[in-house]
mmCIF file with all atom_site columns, N, CA and C in Angstrom:
data_model
loop_
_atom_site.group_PDB
_atom_site.id
_atom_site.type_symbol
_atom_site.label_atom_id
_atom_site.label_alt_id
_atom_site.label_comp_id
_atom_site.label_asym_id
_atom_site.label_entity_id
_atom_site.label_seq_id
_atom_site.pdbx_PDB_ins_code
_atom_site.Cartn_x
_atom_site.Cartn_y
_atom_site.Cartn_z
_atom_site.occupancy
_atom_site.B_iso_or_equiv
_atom_site.pdbx_formal_charge
_atom_site.auth_seq_id
_atom_site.auth_comp_id
_atom_site.auth_asym_id
_atom_site.auth_atom_id
_atom_site.pdbx_PDB_model_num
ATOM 1   N N  . MET A 1 1  ? 21.899  -4.656 13.651  1.00 0.00 ? 1  MET A N  1
ATOM 2   C CA . MET A 1 1  ? 20.622  -5.475 13.098  1.00 0.00 ? 1  MET A CA 1
ATOM 3   C C  . MET A 1 1  ? 19.414  -4.921 13.299  1.00 0.00 ? 1  MET A C  1
ATOM 4   N N  . GLN A 1 2  ? 18.979  -4.518 14.187  1.00 0.00 ? 2  GLN A N  1
ATOM 5   C CA . GLN A 1 2  ? 17.673  -3.811 14.622  1.00 0.00 ? 2  GLN A CA 1
ATOM 6   C C  . GLN A 1 2  ? 17.320  -2.298 13.404  1.00 0.00 ? 2  GLN A C  1
ATOM 7   N N  . ASN A 1 3  ? 18.716  -1.975 13.143  1.00 0.00 ? 3  ASN A N  1
ATOM 8   C CA . ASN A 1 3  ? 18.317  -0.478 12.435  1.00 0.00 ? 3  ASN A CA 1
ATOM 9   C C  . ASN A 1 3  ? 17.936  -0.960 11.019  1.00 0.00 ? 3  ASN A C  1
ATOM 10  N N  . ASN A 1 4  ? 18.505  -2.221 10.493  1.00 0.00 ? 4  ASN A N  1
ATOM 11  C CA . ASN A 1 4  ? 18.454  -2.512 9.310   1.00 0.00 ? 4  ASN A CA 1
ATOM 12  C C  . ASN A 1 4  ? 16.882  -3.231 8.920   1.00 0.00 ? 4  ASN A C  1
ATOM 13  N N  . LYS A 1 5  ? 16.711  -3.890 10.316  1.00 0.00 ? 5  LYS A N  1
ATOM 14  C CA . LYS A 1 5  ? 15.063  -4.214 10.176  1.00 0.00 ? 5  LYS A CA 1
ATOM 15  C C  . LYS A 1 5  ? 13.865  -2.873 10.032  1.00 0.00 ? 5  LYS A C  1
ATOM 16  N N  . ALA A 1 6  ? 14.243  -2.021 10.895  1.00 0.00 ? 6  ALA A N  1
ATOM 17  C CA . ALA A 1 6  ? 13.790  -0.884 11.082  1.00 0.00 ? 6  ALA A CA 1
ATOM 18  C C  . ALA A 1 6  ? 13.563  -0.037 9.372   1.00 0.00 ? 6  ALA A C  1
ATOM 19  N N  . LEU A 1 7  ? 14.861  -0.029 8.796   1.00 0.00 ? 7  LEU A N  1
ATOM 20  C CA . LEU A 1 7  ? 14.903  0.769  7.701   1.00 0.00 ? 7  LEU A CA 1
ATOM 21  C C  . LEU A 1 7  ? 14.062  -0.434 6.759   1.00 0.00 ? 7  LEU A C  1
ATOM 22  N N  . GLN A 1 8  ? 14.351  -1.571 6.722   1.00 0.00 ? 8  GLN A N  1
ATOM 23  C CA . GLN A 1 8  ? 13.592  -2.363 5.808   1.00 0.00 ? 8  GLN A CA 1
ATOM 24  C C  . GLN A 1 8  ? 12.016  -2.208 5.917   1.00 0.00 ? 8  GLN A C  1
ATOM 25  N N  . LEU A 1 9  ? 11.636  -2.045 7.080   1.00 0.00 ? 9  LEU A N  1
ATOM 26  C CA . LEU A 1 9  ? 10.207  -2.148 7.212   1.00 0.00 ? 9  LEU A CA 1
ATOM 27  C C  . LEU A 1 9  ? 9.771   -0.749 6.730   1.00 0.00 ? 9  LEU A C  1
ATOM 28  N N  . LYS A 1 10 ? 10.517  0.485  7.212   1.00 0.00 ? 10 LYS A N  1
ATOM 29  C CA . LYS A 1 10 ? 10.189  1.834  6.597   1.00 0.00 ? 10 LYS A CA 1
ATOM 30  C C  . LYS A 1 10 ? 9.890   1.638  5.327   1.00 0.00 ? 10 LYS A C  1
ATOM 31  N N  . ASN A 1 11 ? 10.907  1.139  4.290   1.00 0.00 ? 11 ASN A N  1
ATOM 32  C CA . ASN A 1 11 ? 10.967  1.331  3.008   1.00 0.00 ? 11 ASN A CA 1
ATOM 33  C C  . ASN A 1 11 ? 9.791   0.313  2.560   1.00 0.00 ? 11 ASN A C  1
ATOM 34  N N  . GLU A 1 12 ? 9.393   -0.774 3.228   1.00 0.00 ? 12 GLU A N  1
ATOM 35  C CA . GLU A 1 12 ? 8.305   -1.786 2.719   1.00 0.00 ? 12 GLU A CA 1
ATOM 36  C C  . GLU A 1 12 ? 6.624   -0.558 2.940   1.00 0.00 ? 12 GLU A C  1
ATOM 37  N N  . LEU A 1 13 ? 6.997   0.127  4.229   1.00 0.00 ? 13 LEU A N  1
ATOM 38  C CA . LEU A 1 13 ? 5.881   0.874  4.262   1.00 0.00 ? 13 LEU A CA 1
ATOM 39  C C  . LEU A 1 13 ? 5.745   1.739  3.448   1.00 0.00 ? 13 LEU A C  1
ATOM 40  N N  . ASP A 1 14 ? 6.803   2.633  2.991   1.00 0.00 ? 14 ASP A N  1
ATOM 41  C CA . ASP A 1 14 ? 6.925   3.694  1.845   1.00 0.00 ? 14 ASP A CA 1
ATOM 42  C C  . ASP A 1 14 ? 6.618   3.308  0.622   1.00 0.00 ? 14 ASP A C  1
ATOM 43  N N  . LYS A 1 15 ? 6.807   2.193  0.264   1.00 0.00 ? 15 LYS A N  1
ATOM 44  C CA . LYS A 1 15 ? 6.666   1.746  -0.980  1.00 0.00 ? 15 LYS A CA 1
ATOM 45  C C  . LYS A 1 15 ? 4.841   1.422  -1.015  1.00 0.00 ? 15 LYS A C  1
ATOM 46  N N  . SER A 1 16 ? 4.639   0.659  0.088   1.00 0.00 ? 16 SER A N  1
ATOM 47  C CA . SER A 1 16 ? 2.842   0.412  -0.239  1.00 0.00 ? 16 SER A CA 1
ATOM 48  C C  . SER A 1 16 ? 2.364   1.945  -0.046  1.00 0.00 ? 16 SER A C  1
ATOM 49  N N  . ILE A 1 17 ? 2.434   2.423  0.569   1.00 0.00 ? 17 ILE A N  1
ATOM 50  C CA . ILE A 1 17 ? 1.519   3.730  0.813   1.00 0.00 ? 17 ILE A CA 1
ATOM 51  C C  . ILE A 1 17 ? 1.816   4.409  -0.434  1.00 0.00 ? 17 ILE A C  1
ATOM 52  N N  . TYR A 1 18 ? 3.105   4.632  -0.992  1.00 0.00 ? 18 TYR A N  1
ATOM 53  C CA . TYR A 1 18 ? 3.281   5.108  -2.051  1.00 0.00 ? 18 TYR A CA 1
ATOM 54  C C  . TYR A 1 18 ? 2.225   4.701  -3.615  1.00 0.00 ? 18 TYR A C  1
ATOM 55  N N  . GLN A 1 19 ? 2.365   3.074  -3.413  1.00 0.00 ? 19 GLN A N  1
ATOM 56  C CA . GLN A 1 19 ? 1.428   2.549  -4.477  1.00 0.00 ? 19 GLN A CA 1
ATOM 57  C C  . GLN A 1 19 ? -0.093  2.846  -4.116  1.00 0.00 ? 19 GLN A C  1
ATOM 58  N N  . ALA A 1 20 ? -0.535  2.670  -3.084  1.00 0.00 ? 20 ALA A N  1
ATOM 59  C CA . ALA A 1 20 ? -1.825  2.983  -2.666  1.00 0.00 ? 20 ALA A CA 1
ATOM 60  C C  . ALA A 1 20 ? -2.369  4.449  -3.152  1.00 0.00 ? 20 ALA A C  1
ATOM 61  N N  . GLU A 1 21 ? -1.284  5.315  -2.521  1.00 0.00 ? 21 GLU A N  1
ATOM 62  C CA . GLU A 1 21 ? -1.593  6.995  -3.277  1.00 0.00 ? 21 GLU A CA 1
ATOM 63  C C  . GLU A 1 21 ? -1.899  6.803  -4.705  1.00 0.00 ? 21 GLU A C  1
ATOM 64  N N  . ALA A 1 22 ? -1.009  6.270  -5.162  1.00 0.00 ? 22 ALA A N  1
ATOM 65  C CA . ALA A 1 22 ? -0.834  6.530  -6.806  1.00 0.00 ? 22 ALA A CA 1
ATOM 66  C C  . ALA A 1 22 ? -2.603  5.713  -7.499  1.00 0.00 ? 22 ALA A C  1
ATOM 67  N N  . ALA A 1 23 ? -2.944  4.434  -6.515  1.00 0.00 ? 23 ALA A N  1
ATOM 68  C CA . ALA A 1 23 ? -3.968  4.184  -7.153  1.00 0.00 ? 23 ALA A CA 1
ATOM 69  C C  . ALA A 1 23 ? -5.077  5.015  -6.858  1.00 0.00 ? 23 ALA A C  1
ATOM 70  N N  . ILE A 1 24 ? -5.094  5.729  -5.567  1.00 0.00 ? 24 ILE A N  1
ATOM 71  C CA . ILE A 1 24 ? -6.281  6.414  -5.039  1.00 0.00 ? 24 ILE A CA 1
ATOM 72  C C  . ILE A 1 24 ? -6.487  7.827  -6.223  1.00 0.00 ? 24 ILE A C  1
ATOM 73  N N  . ASN A 1 25 ? -5.043  8.119  -6.276  1.00 0.00 ? 25 ASN A N  1
ATOM 74  C CA . ASN A 1 25 ? -5.108  9.252  -7.399  1.00 0.00 ? 25 ASN A CA 1
ATOM 75  C C  . ASN A 1 25 ? -5.519  9.098  -8.710  1.00 0.00 ? 25 ASN A C  1
ATOM 76  N N  . ALA A 1 26 ? -5.398  7.893  -9.206  1.00 0.00 ? 26 ALA A N  1
ATOM 77  C CA . ALA A 1 26 ? -5.684  7.511  -10.690 1.00 0.00 ? 26 ALA A CA 1
ATOM 78  C C  . ALA A 1 26 ? -7.116  7.051  -10.657 1.00 0.00 ? 26 ALA A C  1
ATOM 79  N N  . LEU A 1 27 ? -7.765  6.608  -9.573  1.00 0.00 ? 27 LEU A N  1
ATOM 80  C CA . LEU A 1 27 ? -9.388  6.558  -9.362  1.00 0.00 ? 27 LEU A CA 1
ATOM 81  C C  . LEU A 1 27 ? -9.972  7.861  -9.165  1.00 0.00 ? 27 LEU A C  1
ATOM 82  N N  . CYS A 1 28 ? -9.183  8.877  -8.790  1.00 0.00 ? 28 CYS A N  1
ATOM 83  C CA . CYS A 1 28 ? -10.214 10.298 -8.515  1.00 0.00 ? 28 CYS A CA 1
ATOM 84  C C  . CYS A 1 28 ? -10.051 11.004 -9.641  1.00 0.00 ? 28 CYS A C  1
ATOM 85  N N  . ILE A 1 29 ? -9.352  11.061 -10.408 1.00 0.00 ? 29 ILE A N  1
ATOM 86  C CA . ILE A 1 29 ? -9.312  11.527 -11.827 1.00 0.00 ? 29 ILE A CA 1
ATOM 87  C C  . ILE A 1 29 ? -10.682 11.155 -12.709 1.00 0.00 ? 29 ILE A C  1
ATOM 88  N N  . GLU A 1 30 ? -11.249 11.918 -12.603 1.00 0.00 ? 30 GLU A N  1
ATOM 89  C CA . GLU A 1 30 ? -12.743 11.632 -13.230 1.00 0.00 ? 30 GLU A CA 1
ATOM 90  C C  . GLU A 1 30 ? -12.469 10.813 -14.665 1.00 0.00 ? 30 GLU A C  1
ATOM 91  N N  . ASP A 1 31 ? -11.768 11.833 -15.753 1.00 0.00 ? 31 ASP A N  1
ATOM 92  C CA . ASP A 1 31 ? -11.392 11.035 -17.023 1.00 0.00 ? 31 ASP A CA 1
ATOM 93  C C  . ASP A 1 31 ? -10.786 9.719  -16.937 1.00 0.00 ? 31 ASP A C  1
ATOM 94  N N  . HIS A 1 32 ? -10.195 9.445  -16.173 1.00 0.00 ? 32 HIS A N  1
ATOM 95  C CA . HIS A 1 32 ? -9.273  8.009  -15.948 1.00 0.00 ? 32 HIS A CA 1
ATOM 96  C C  . HIS A 1 32 ? -10.310 7.144  -15.503 1.00 0.00 ? 32 HIS A C  1
ATOM 97  N N  . PHE A 1 33 ? -11.063 7.314  -14.501 1.00 0.00 ? 33 PHE A N  1
ATOM 98  C CA . PHE A 1 33 ? -12.132 6.704  -13.759 1.00 0.00 ? 33 PHE A CA 1
ATOM 99  C C  . PHE A 1 33 ? -13.274 6.307  -14.866 1.00 0.00 ? 33 PHE A C  1
ATOM 100 N N  . GLU A 1 34 ? -13.738 7.129  -15.549 1.00 0.00 ? 34 GLU A N  1
ATOM 101 C CA . GLU A 1 34 ? -14.530 6.708  -16.600 1.00 0.00 ? 34 GLU A CA 1
ATOM 102 C C  . GLU A 1 34 ? -14.158 6.061  -17.752 1.00 0.00 ? 34 GLU A C  1
ATOM 103 N N  . ALA A 1 35 ? -12.895 6.246  -17.961 1.00 0.00 ? 35 ALA A N  1
ATOM 104 C CA . ALA A 1 35 ? -12.357 5.456  -19.325 1.00 0.00 ? 35 ALA A CA 1
ATOM 105 C C  . ALA A 1 35 ? -11.925 3.848  -18.665 1.00 0.00 ? 35 ALA A C  1
ATOM 106 N N  . MET A 1 36 ? -11.951 3.728  -17.564 1.00 0.00 ? 36 MET A N  1
ATOM 107 C CA . MET A 1 36 ? -11.288 2.188  -17.082 1.00 0.00 ? 36 MET A CA 1
ATOM 108 C C  . MET A 1 36 ? -12.366 1.408  -17.206 1.00 0.00 ? 36 MET A C  1
ATOM 109 N N  . ASP A 1 37 ? -12.079 0.216  -17.624 1.00 0.00 ? 37 ASP A N  1
ATOM 110 C CA . ASP A 1 37 ? -12.871 -1.098 -18.259 1.00 0.00 ? 37 ASP A CA 1
ATOM 111 C C  . ASP A 1 37 ? -12.928 -1.851 -16.856 1.00 0.00 ? 37 ASP A C  1
ATOM 112 N N  . LYS A 1 38 ? -13.983 -2.619 -16.442 1.00 0.00 ? 38 LYS A N  1
ATOM 113 C CA . LYS A 1 38 ? -14.010 -3.225 -15.093 1.00 0.00 ? 38 LYS A CA 1
ATOM 114 C C  . LYS A 1 38 ? -12.961 -3.905 -14.771 1.00 0.00 ? 38 LYS A C  1
ATOM 115 N N  . ASP A 1 39 ? -12.135 -4.515 -15.644 1.00 0.00 ? 39 ASP A N  1
ATOM 116 C CA . ASP A 1 39 ? -10.949 -5.274 -15.296 1.00 0.00 ? 39 ASP A CA 1
ATOM 117 C C  . ASP A 1 39 ? -9.649  -4.785 -14.611 1.00 0.00 ? 39 ASP A C  1
ATOM 118 N N  . THR A 1 40 ? -9.689  -3.371 -15.444 1.00 0.00 ? 40 THR A N  1
ATOM 119 C CA . THR A 1 40 ? -8.517  -2.365 -14.763 1.00 0.00 ? 40 THR A CA 1
ATOM 120 C C  . THR A 1 40 ? -8.977  -1.980 -13.625 1.00 0.00 ? 40 THR A C  1
ATOM 121 N N  . LEU A 1 41 ? -10.203 -1.825 -13.594 1.00 0.00 ? 41 LEU A N  1
ATOM 122 C CA . LEU A 1 41 ? -10.732 -1.093 -12.056 1.00 0.00 ? 41 LEU A CA 1
ATOM 123 C C  . LEU A 1 41 ? -10.924 -2.120 -10.844 1.00 0.00 ? 41 LEU A C  1
ATOM 124 N N  . ALA A 1 42 ? -11.108 -3.261 -11.451 1.00 0.00 ? 42 ALA A N  1
ATOM 125 C CA . ALA A 1 42 ? -10.955 -4.665 -10.305 1.00 0.00 ? 42 ALA A CA 1
ATOM 126 C C  . ALA A 1 42 ? -9.429  -4.466 -9.912  1.00 0.00 ? 42 ALA A C  1
ATOM 127 N N  . GLY A 1 43 ? -8.643  -4.136 -10.907 1.00 0.00 ? 43 GLY A N  1
ATOM 128 C CA . GLY A 1 43 ? -6.996  -4.522 -10.614 1.00 0.00 ? 43 GLY A CA 1
ATOM 129 C C  . GLY A 1 43 ? -6.598  -3.369 -9.577  1.00 0.00 ? 43 GLY A C  1
ATOM 130 N N  . MET A 1 44 ? -7.014  -2.247 -9.984  1.00 0.00 ? 44 MET A N  1
ATOM 131 C CA . MET A 1 44 ? -6.738  -0.852 -9.328  1.00 0.00 ? 44 MET A CA 1
ATOM 132 C C  . MET A 1 44 ? -7.307  -1.324 -7.845  1.00 0.00 ? 44 MET A C  1
ATOM 133 N N  . LEU A 1 45 ? -8.604  -2.102 -7.848  1.00 0.00 ? 45 LEU A N  1
ATOM 134 C CA . LEU A 1 45 ? -9.203  -1.989 -6.467  1.00 0.00 ? 45 LEU A CA 1
ATOM 135 C C  . LEU A 1 45 ? -8.271  -2.892 -5.740  1.00 0.00 ? 45 LEU A C  1
ATOM 136 N N  . TRP A 1 46 ? -7.642  -4.385 -6.453  1.00 0.00 ? 46 TRP A N  1
ATOM 137 C CA . TRP A 1 46 ? -6.949  -4.940 -5.897  1.00 0.00 ? 46 TRP A CA 1
ATOM 138 C C  . TRP A 1 46 ? -5.592  -4.636 -5.138  1.00 0.00 ? 46 TRP A C  1
ATOM 139 N N  . VAL A 1 47 ? -5.147  -3.847 -5.951  1.00 0.00 ? 47 VAL A N  1
ATOM 140 C CA . VAL A 1 47 ? -3.668  -2.896 -5.690  1.00 0.00 ? 47 VAL A CA 1
ATOM 141 C C  . VAL A 1 47 ? -4.081  -2.268 -4.166  1.00 0.00 ? 47 VAL A C  1
ATOM 142 N N  . LEU A 1 48 ? -5.064  -1.726 -4.280  1.00 0.00 ? 48 LEU A N  1
ATOM 143 C CA . LEU A 1 48 ? -5.216  -0.883 -2.848  1.00 0.00 ? 48 LEU A CA 1
ATOM 144 C C  . LEU A 1 48 ? -5.359  -1.694 -1.892  1.00 0.00 ? 48 LEU A C  1
ATOM 145 N N  . SER A 1 49 ? -6.388  -2.968 -1.917  1.00 0.00 ? 49 SER A N  1
ATOM 146 C CA . SER A 1 49 ? -6.512  -3.887 -0.734  1.00 0.00 ? 49 SER A CA 1
ATOM 147 C C  . SER A 1 49 ? -5.022  -4.447 -0.774  1.00 0.00 ? 49 SER A C  1
ATOM 148 N N  . ASP A 1 50 ? -4.445  -4.781 -1.484  1.00 0.00 ? 50 ASP A N  1
ATOM 149 C CA . ASP A 1 50 ? -3.275  -5.653 -1.273  1.00 0.00 ? 50 ASP A CA 1
ATOM 150 C C  . ASP A 1 50 ? -2.231  -4.497 -0.542  1.00 0.00 ? 50 ASP A C  1
ATOM 151 N N  . ASN A 1 51 ? -2.070  -3.633 -1.055  1.00 0.00 ? 51 ASN A N  1
ATOM 152 C CA . ASN A 1 51 ? -1.107  -2.120 -0.003  1.00 0.00 ? 51 ASN A CA 1
ATOM 153 C C  . ASN A 1 51 ? -1.922  -2.045 1.072   1.00 0.00 ? 51 ASN A C  1
ATOM 154 N N  . LEU A 1 52 ? -3.106  -1.945 1.060   1.00 0.00 ? 52 LEU A N  1
ATOM 155 C CA . LEU A 1 52 ? -3.607  -1.922 2.913   1.00 0.00 ? 52 LEU A CA 1
ATOM 156 C C  . LEU A 1 52 ? -3.204  -2.672 3.792   1.00 0.00 ? 52 LEU A C  1
ATOM 157 N N  . GLU A 1 53 ? -3.110  -4.182 3.070   1.00 0.00 ? 53 GLU A N  1
ATOM 158 C CA . GLU A 1 53 ? -2.935  -5.539 3.997   1.00 0.00 ? 53 GLU A CA 1
ATOM 159 C C  . GLU A 1 53 ? -1.427  -5.411 4.309   1.00 0.00 ? 53 GLU A C  1
ATOM 160 N N  . LYS A 1 54 ? -0.729  -4.878 3.588   1.00 0.00 ? 54 LYS A N  1
ATOM 161 C CA . LYS A 1 54 ? 0.909   -4.685 3.674   1.00 0.00 ? 54 LYS A CA 1
ATOM 162 C C  . LYS A 1 54 ? 1.327   -3.727 4.737   1.00 0.00 ? 54 LYS A C  1
ATOM 163 N N  . ILE A 1 55 ? 0.370   -2.738 4.380   1.00 0.00 ? 55 ILE A N  1
ATOM 164 C CA . ILE A 1 55 ? 0.795   -1.899 5.297   1.00 0.00 ? 55 ILE A CA 1
ATOM 165 C C  . ILE A 1 55 ? 0.500   -2.072 7.127   1.00 0.00 ? 55 ILE A C  1
ATOM 166 N N  . LYS A 1 56 ? -1.030  -2.875 7.082   1.00 0.00 ? 56 LYS A N  1
ATOM 167 C CA . LYS A 1 56 ? -1.350  -3.425 8.272   1.00 0.00 ? 56 LYS A CA 1
ATOM 168 C C  . LYS A 1 56 ? -0.648  -4.264 8.940   1.00 0.00 ? 56 LYS A C  1
ATOM 169 N N  . ARG A 1 57 ? 0.239   -5.389 7.881   1.00 0.00 ? 57 ARG A N  1
ATOM 170 C CA . ARG A 1 57 ? 0.823   -6.340 8.305   1.00 0.00 ? 57 ARG A CA 1
ATOM 171 C C  . ARG A 1 57 ? 2.442   -5.842 9.121   1.00 0.00 ? 57 ARG A C  1
ATOM 172 N N  . SER A 1 58 ? 2.782   -4.361 8.460   1.00 0.00 ? 58 SER A N  1
ATOM 173 C CA . SER A 1 58 ? 4.161   -3.592 8.924   1.00 0.00 ? 58 SER A CA 1
ATOM 174 C C  . SER A 1 58 ? 3.881   -2.965 10.304  1.00 0.00 ? 58 SER A C  1
ATOM 175 N N  . VAL A 1 59 ? 2.519   -2.355 10.318  1.00 0.00 ? 59 VAL A N  1
ATOM 176 C CA . VAL A 1 59 ? 2.140   -1.918 11.442  1.00 0.00 ? 59 VAL A CA 1
ATOM 177 C C  . VAL A 1 59 ? 2.224   -2.714 12.511  1.00 0.00 ? 59 VAL A C  1
ATOM 178 N N  . ARG A 1 60 ? 1.541   -4.024 12.362  1.00 0.00 ? 60 ARG A N  1
ATOM 179 C CA . ARG A 1 60 ? 1.765   -5.059 13.453  1.00 0.00 ? 60 ARG A CA 1
ATOM 180 C C  . ARG A 1 60 ? 3.114   -5.535 13.911  1.00 0.00 ? 60 ARG A C  1
ATOM 181 N N  . ARG A 1 61 ? 4.018   -5.435 12.914  1.00 0.00 ? 61 ARG A N  1
ATOM 182 C CA . ARG A 1 61 ? 5.327   -6.014 13.157  1.00 0.00 ? 61 ARG A CA 1
ATOM 183 C C  . ARG A 1 61 ? 5.821   -4.953 13.705  1.00 0.00 ? 61 ARG A C  1
ATOM 184 N N  . ILE A 1 62 ? 5.854   -3.643 13.612  1.00 0.00 ? 62 ILE A N  1
ATOM 185 C CA . ILE A 1 62 ? 6.143   -2.533 14.362  1.00 0.00 ? 62 ILE A CA 1
ATOM 186 C C  . ILE A 1 62 ? 5.964   -2.476 15.809  1.00 0.00 ? 62 ILE A C  1
ATOM 187 N N  . ASN A 1 63 ? 4.423   -2.838 16.195  1.00 0.00 ? 63 ASN A N  1
ATOM 188 C CA . ASN A 1 63 ? 3.621   -3.133 17.601  1.00 0.00 ? 63 ASN A CA 1
ATOM 189 C C  . ASN A 1 63 ? 4.441   -4.056 18.343  1.00 0.00 ? 63 ASN A C  1
ATOM 190 N N  . THR A 1 64 ? 4.744   -5.583 17.163  1.00 0.00 ? 64 THR A N  1
ATOM 191 C CA . THR A 1 64 ? 5.152   -6.451 18.105  1.00 0.00 ? 64 THR A CA 1
ATOM 192 C C  . THR A 1 64 ? 6.740   -6.190 18.599  1.00 0.00 ? 64 THR A C  1
ATOM 193 N N  . CYS A 1 65 ? 7.605   -5.383 17.656  1.00 0.00 ? 65 CYS A N  1
ATOM 194 C CA . CYS A 1 65 ? 8.691   -5.272 18.405  1.00 0.00 ? 65 CYS A CA 1
ATOM 195 C C  . CYS A 1 65 ? 8.701   -4.132 19.256  1.00 0.00 ? 65 CYS A C  1
ATOM 196 N N  . LYS A 1 66 ? 8.084   -3.159 19.368  1.00 0.00 ? 66 LYS A N  1
ATOM 197 C CA . LYS A 1 66 ? 8.038   -2.246 20.044  1.00 0.00 ? 66 LYS A CA 1
ATOM 198 C C  . LYS A 1 66 ? 7.445   -2.879 21.382  1.00 0.00 ? 66 LYS A C  1
ATOM 199 N N  . GLY A 1 67 ? 6.597   -4.049 21.654  1.00 0.00 ? 67 GLY A N  1
ATOM 200 C CA . GLY A 1 67 ? 6.018   -4.594 22.637  1.00 0.00 ? 67 GLY A CA 1
ATOM 201 C C  . GLY A 1 67 ? 4.664   -3.957 23.007  1.00 0.00 ? 67 GLY A C  1
ATOM 202 N N  . ILE A 1 68 ? 4.007   -3.226 21.869  1.00 0.00 ? 68 ILE A N  1
ATOM 203 C CA . ILE A 1 68 ? 2.771   -2.817 22.025  1.00 0.00 ? 68 ILE A CA 1
ATOM 204 C C  . ILE A 1 68 ? 1.771   -3.586 21.889  1.00 0.00 ? 68 ILE A C  1
#
Protein backbone atom coordinates (compact mmCIF):
# COMPACT_ATOMS: atom_id res chain seq x y z
CA MET A 1 0.00 0.00 0.00
CA GLN A 2 2.78 2.43 0.95
CA ASN A 3 4.66 1.65 -2.28
CA ASN A 4 1.54 2.35 -4.36
CA LYS A 5 1.08 5.75 -2.68
CA ALA A 6 4.75 6.59 -3.18
CA LEU A 7 4.58 5.59 -6.86
CA GLN A 8 1.39 7.59 -7.38
CA LEU A 9 2.95 10.63 -5.71
CA LYS A 10 6.11 10.26 -7.81
CA ASN A 11 4.02 10.06 -10.98
CA GLU A 12 2.04 13.16 -9.98
CA LEU A 13 5.25 15.08 -9.30
CA ASP A 14 6.84 13.93 -12.56
CA LYS A 15 3.77 15.00 -14.55
CA SER A 16 3.55 18.41 -12.86
CA ILE A 17 7.27 19.06 -13.29
CA TYR A 18 7.19 17.97 -16.94
CA GLN A 19 4.24 20.27 -17.70
CA ALA A 20 5.83 23.20 -15.88
CA GLU A 21 9.11 22.69 -17.73
CA ALA A 22 7.29 22.53 -21.06
CA ALA A 23 5.49 25.81 -20.31
CA ILE A 24 8.73 27.50 -19.25
CA ASN A 25 10.52 26.26 -22.37
CA ALA A 26 7.73 27.56 -24.59
CA LEU A 27 7.83 30.95 -22.88
CA CYS A 28 11.63 31.14 -23.20
CA ILE A 29 11.65 30.79 -26.98
CA GLU A 30 11.57 34.40 -28.18
CA ASP A 31 9.63 33.71 -31.38
CA HIS A 32 6.96 31.77 -29.47
CA PHE A 33 6.71 34.37 -26.73
CA GLU A 34 6.36 37.28 -29.14
CA ALA A 35 3.71 35.44 -31.15
CA MET A 36 1.50 34.70 -28.12
CA ASP A 37 -1.59 36.77 -27.58
CA LYS A 38 -2.60 37.83 -24.07
CA ASP A 39 -5.01 34.92 -23.60
CA THR A 40 -2.38 32.35 -24.56
CA LEU A 41 0.21 33.96 -22.32
CA ALA A 42 -2.27 34.08 -19.45
CA GLY A 43 -3.05 30.40 -20.03
CA MET A 44 0.62 29.46 -19.95
CA LEU A 45 1.14 31.38 -16.71
CA TRP A 46 -1.94 29.67 -15.23
CA VAL A 47 -0.48 26.26 -16.17
CA LEU A 48 2.77 27.19 -14.41
CA SER A 49 0.96 28.43 -11.33
CA ASP A 50 -1.30 25.37 -11.19
CA ASN A 51 1.60 22.96 -11.56
CA LEU A 52 3.66 24.73 -8.90
CA GLU A 53 0.71 24.39 -6.51
CA LYS A 54 0.44 20.67 -7.34
CA ILE A 55 4.17 20.25 -6.69
CA LYS A 56 3.92 22.08 -3.36
CA ARG A 57 0.96 19.88 -2.30
CA SER A 58 2.87 16.75 -3.24
CA VAL A 59 5.92 17.86 -1.26
CA ARG A 60 3.71 18.57 1.76
CA ARG A 61 2.24 15.07 1.44
CA ILE A 62 5.74 13.61 1.33
CA ASN A 63 6.75 15.60 4.40
CA THR A 64 3.60 14.47 6.23
CA CYS A 65 4.24 10.82 5.37
CA LYS A 66 7.82 11.07 6.56
CA GLY A 67 6.85 13.00 9.68
CA ILE A 68 8.95 16.02 8.73
